[in-house]
PDB file of C-alpha atoms in Angstrom:
ATOM      1  CA  MET A   1       9.034   3.799  -5.171  1.00 86.00           C
ATOM      2  CA  THR A   2       9.389   0.082  -4.574  1.00 91.00           C
ATOM      3  CA  ILE A   3       6.570  -2.429  -4.779  1.00 91.00           C
ATOM      4  CA  GLN A   4       6.857  -2.942  -1.022  1.00 96.00           C
ATOM      5  CA  TRP A   5       6.426   0.799  -0.414  1.00 96.00           C
ATOM      6  CA  TYR A   6       3.386   0.826  -2.720  1.00 94.00           C
ATOM      7  CA  GLN A   7       1.853  -2.178  -0.954  1.00 95.00           C
ATOM      8  CA  ALA A   8       2.503  -0.628   2.455  1.00 97.00           C
ATOM      9  CA  LEU A   9       0.853   2.644   1.421  1.00 96.00           C
ATOM     10  CA  LEU A  10      -2.145   0.713   0.088  1.00 94.00           C
ATOM     11  CA  VAL A  11      -2.522  -1.127   3.385  1.00 96.00           C
ATOM     12  CA  VAL A  12      -2.131   2.040   5.463  1.00 96.00           C
ATOM     13  CA  ARG A  13      -4.682   3.856   3.298  1.00 94.00           C
ATOM     14  CA  THR A  14      -7.307   1.099   3.209  1.00 93.00           C
ATOM     15  CA  TYR A  15      -6.904  -0.836   6.469  1.00 93.00           C
ATOM     16  CA  ARG A  16     -10.418  -1.794   7.640  1.00 86.00           C
ATOM     17  CA  GLY A  17     -11.595   1.739   7.077  1.00 74.00           C
ATOM     18  CA  ALA A  18      -9.673   2.693  10.223  1.00 78.00           C
ATOM     19  CA  LYS A  19      -7.980   6.030  10.583  1.00 83.00           C
ATOM     20  CA  TYR A  20      -4.718   4.445  11.760  1.00 90.00           C
ATOM     21  CA  ILE A  21      -2.889   1.126  11.594  1.00 96.00           C
ATOM     22  CA  SER A  22      -0.249  -0.038  14.029  1.00 95.00           C
ATOM     23  CA  VAL A  23       3.186  -1.123  12.859  1.00 95.00           C
ATOM     24  CA  GLY A  24       2.365  -4.660  14.065  1.00 94.00           C
ATOM     25  CA  GLU A  25      -0.875  -4.743  12.075  1.00 95.00           C
ATOM     26  CA  LEU A  26       0.994  -3.485   9.020  1.00 97.00           C
ATOM     27  CA  ALA A  27       3.534  -6.288   9.463  1.00 97.00           C
ATOM     28  CA  GLU A  28       0.716  -8.803   9.667  1.00 96.00           C
ATOM     29  CA  GLN A  29      -0.995  -7.472   6.533  1.00 96.00           C
ATOM     30  CA  LEU A  30       2.254  -7.458   4.533  1.00 97.00           C
ATOM     31  CA  MET A  31       3.268 -10.847   5.976  1.00 97.00           C
ATOM     32  CA  ILE A  32       6.609  -9.534   7.216  1.00 97.00           C
ATOM     33  CA  ARG A  33       8.235  -9.439  10.658  1.00 97.00           C
ATOM     34  CA  ASP A  34       7.531  -6.586  13.067  1.00 95.00           C
ATOM     35  CA  HIS A  35      11.090  -5.251  12.918  1.00 96.00           C
ATOM     36  CA  SER A  36      10.966  -5.261   9.102  1.00 97.00           C
ATOM     37  CA  ALA A  37       7.702  -3.308   9.187  1.00 97.00           C
ATOM     38  CA  ALA A  38       9.209  -0.822  11.653  1.00 96.00           C
ATOM     39  CA  GLU A  39      12.159  -0.275   9.319  1.00 98.00           C
ATOM     40  CA  LEU A  40       9.819   0.058   6.335  1.00 98.00           C
ATOM     41  CA  VAL A  41       7.746   2.656   8.180  1.00 98.00           C
ATOM     42  CA  SER A  42      10.932   4.545   9.072  1.00 97.00           C
ATOM     43  CA  ARG A  43      11.916   4.697   5.393  1.00 98.00           C
ATOM     44  CA  LEU A  44       8.408   5.790   4.373  1.00 98.00           C
ATOM     45  CA  ALA A  45       8.440   8.449   7.084  1.00 98.00           C
ATOM     46  CA  GLN A  46      11.847   9.680   5.941  1.00 98.00           C
ATOM     47  CA  ALA A  47      10.365  10.036   2.441  1.00 98.00           C
ATOM     48  CA  LYS A  48       7.451  11.951   4.040  1.00 98.00           C
ATOM     49  CA  LEU A  49       4.876   9.454   2.718  1.00 98.00           C
ATOM     50  CA  VAL A  50       3.682   8.442   6.206  1.00 98.00           C
ATOM     51  CA  ARG A  51       4.124   9.685   9.742  1.00 97.00           C
ATOM     52  CA  ARG A  52       4.196   7.904  13.056  1.00 96.00           C
ATOM     53  CA  LYS A  53       1.796   8.685  15.838  1.00 94.00           C
ATOM     54  CA  THR A  54       1.908   7.368  19.389  1.00 94.00           C
ATOM     55  CA  ASP A  55      -1.156   5.324  20.294  1.00 91.00           C
ATOM     56  CA  PRO A  56      -2.931   7.341  23.017  1.00 91.00           C
ATOM     57  CA  SER A  57      -4.290   4.173  24.646  1.00 90.00           C
ATOM     58  CA  ASP A  58      -0.927   2.358  24.648  1.00 91.00           C
ATOM     59  CA  ARG A  59       2.106   4.620  24.410  1.00 91.00           C
ATOM     60  CA  ARG A  60       4.315   1.637  23.505  1.00 90.00           C
ATOM     61  CA  ARG A  61       2.461   1.211  20.215  1.00 91.00           C
ATOM     62  CA  SER A  62       3.273   3.233  17.140  1.00 92.00           C
ATOM     63  CA  LEU A  63       0.492   4.075  14.696  1.00 96.00           C
ATOM     64  CA  VAL A  64       1.063   4.845  11.023  1.00 97.00           C
ATOM     65  CA  VAL A  65      -0.743   7.653   9.225  1.00 95.00           C
ATOM     66  CA  ILE A  66      -0.508   8.347   5.501  1.00 96.00           C
ATOM     67  CA  THR A  67       0.479  11.932   4.662  1.00 97.00           C
ATOM     68  CA  ARG A  68      -0.945  14.094   1.901  1.00 97.00           C
ATOM     69  CA  ALA A  69       2.206  13.427  -0.119  1.00 98.00           C
ATOM     70  CA  GLY A  70       1.764   9.678   0.393  1.00 97.00           C
ATOM     71  CA  ASP A  71      -1.883   9.852  -0.558  1.00 96.00           C
ATOM     72  CA  ARG A  72      -1.045  11.877  -3.659  1.00 97.00           C
ATOM     73  CA  ARG A  73       1.715   9.440  -4.691  1.00 96.00           C
ATOM     74  CA  LEU A  74      -0.609   6.479  -4.164  1.00 95.00           C
ATOM     75  CA  SER A  75      -3.315   8.104  -6.317  1.00 94.00           C
ATOM     76  CA  GLU A  76      -0.801   8.810  -9.090  1.00 95.00           C
ATOM     77  CA  LEU A  77       0.384   5.199  -9.118  1.00 93.00           C
ATOM     78  CA  ALA A  78      -3.177   3.857  -9.040  1.00 90.00           C
ATOM     79  CA  ALA A  79      -3.997   5.988 -12.105  1.00 92.00           C
ATOM     80  CA  VAL A  80      -0.949   4.599 -13.929  1.00 92.00           C
ATOM     81  CA  HIS A  81      -1.951   1.031 -13.077  1.00 86.00           C
ATOM     82  CA  LEU A  82      -5.511   1.619 -14.231  1.00 87.00           C
ATOM     83  CA  ARG A  83      -4.274   2.992 -17.575  1.00 88.00           C
ATOM     84  CA  LYS A  84      -2.027  -0.051 -18.026  1.00 88.00           C
ATOM     85  CA  LEU A  85      -4.908  -2.405 -17.262  1.00 84.00           C
ATOM     86  CA  ARG A  86      -7.086  -0.627 -19.797  1.00 84.00           C
ATOM     87  CA  ASP A  87      -4.296  -0.746 -22.385  1.00 85.00           C
ATOM     88  CA  THR A  88      -3.815  -4.490 -21.924  1.00 84.00           C
ATOM     89  CA  ARG A  89      -7.537  -5.283 -21.807  1.00 80.00           C
ATOM     90  CA  GLY A  90      -7.620  -6.001 -25.558  1.00 78.00           C
ATOM     91  CA  VAL A  91      -4.613  -8.323 -25.360  1.00 79.00           C
ATOM     92  CA  ILE A  92      -6.149 -10.243 -22.477  1.00 80.00           C
ATOM     93  CA  MET A  93      -9.533 -10.512 -24.209  1.00 80.00           C
ATOM     94  CA  ASN A  94      -7.863 -11.801 -27.387  1.00 81.00           C
ATOM     95  CA  PHE A  95      -5.987 -14.405 -25.346  1.00 80.00           C
ATOM     96  CA  PHE A  96      -9.204 -15.714 -23.776  1.00 83.00           C
ATOM     97  CA  ARG A  97     -11.047 -15.592 -27.071  1.00 84.00           C
ATOM     98  CA  ALA A  98      -8.307 -17.642 -28.775  1.00 85.00           C
ATOM     99  CA  ALA A  99      -8.250 -20.124 -25.879  1.00 83.00           C
ATOM    100  CA  ALA A 100     -12.023 -20.556 -26.070  1.00 86.00           C
ATOM    101  CA  GLU A 101     -11.951 -21.077 -29.830  1.00 86.00           C
ATOM    102  CA  SER A 102      -9.246 -23.745 -29.558  1.00 81.00           C
ATOM    103  CA  GLN A 103     -11.388 -25.906 -27.275  1.00 76.00           C
TER     104      GLN A 103
END
């Protein structure tokens, strides 16, 4: 999974507490162009991490929904990141402690 996929899944999962996010809103959140977001969503959908849904109020709009597999993958990666942060906590604290002592 690429960093861009991970970031996209995070945005889809957490967007304003909403159930869905449009492809355009995803593009805005990731600071990429609409066509790039559409291609990204297509790749995520092909990997079965998200699915597209037609907006019932505007059939031209495509909404993005995270799948169970996408949610599971996101949770696994979040757990890995949390472990890494905890592992490096001592190194970071030592760095700040040494910086404070040198002043």
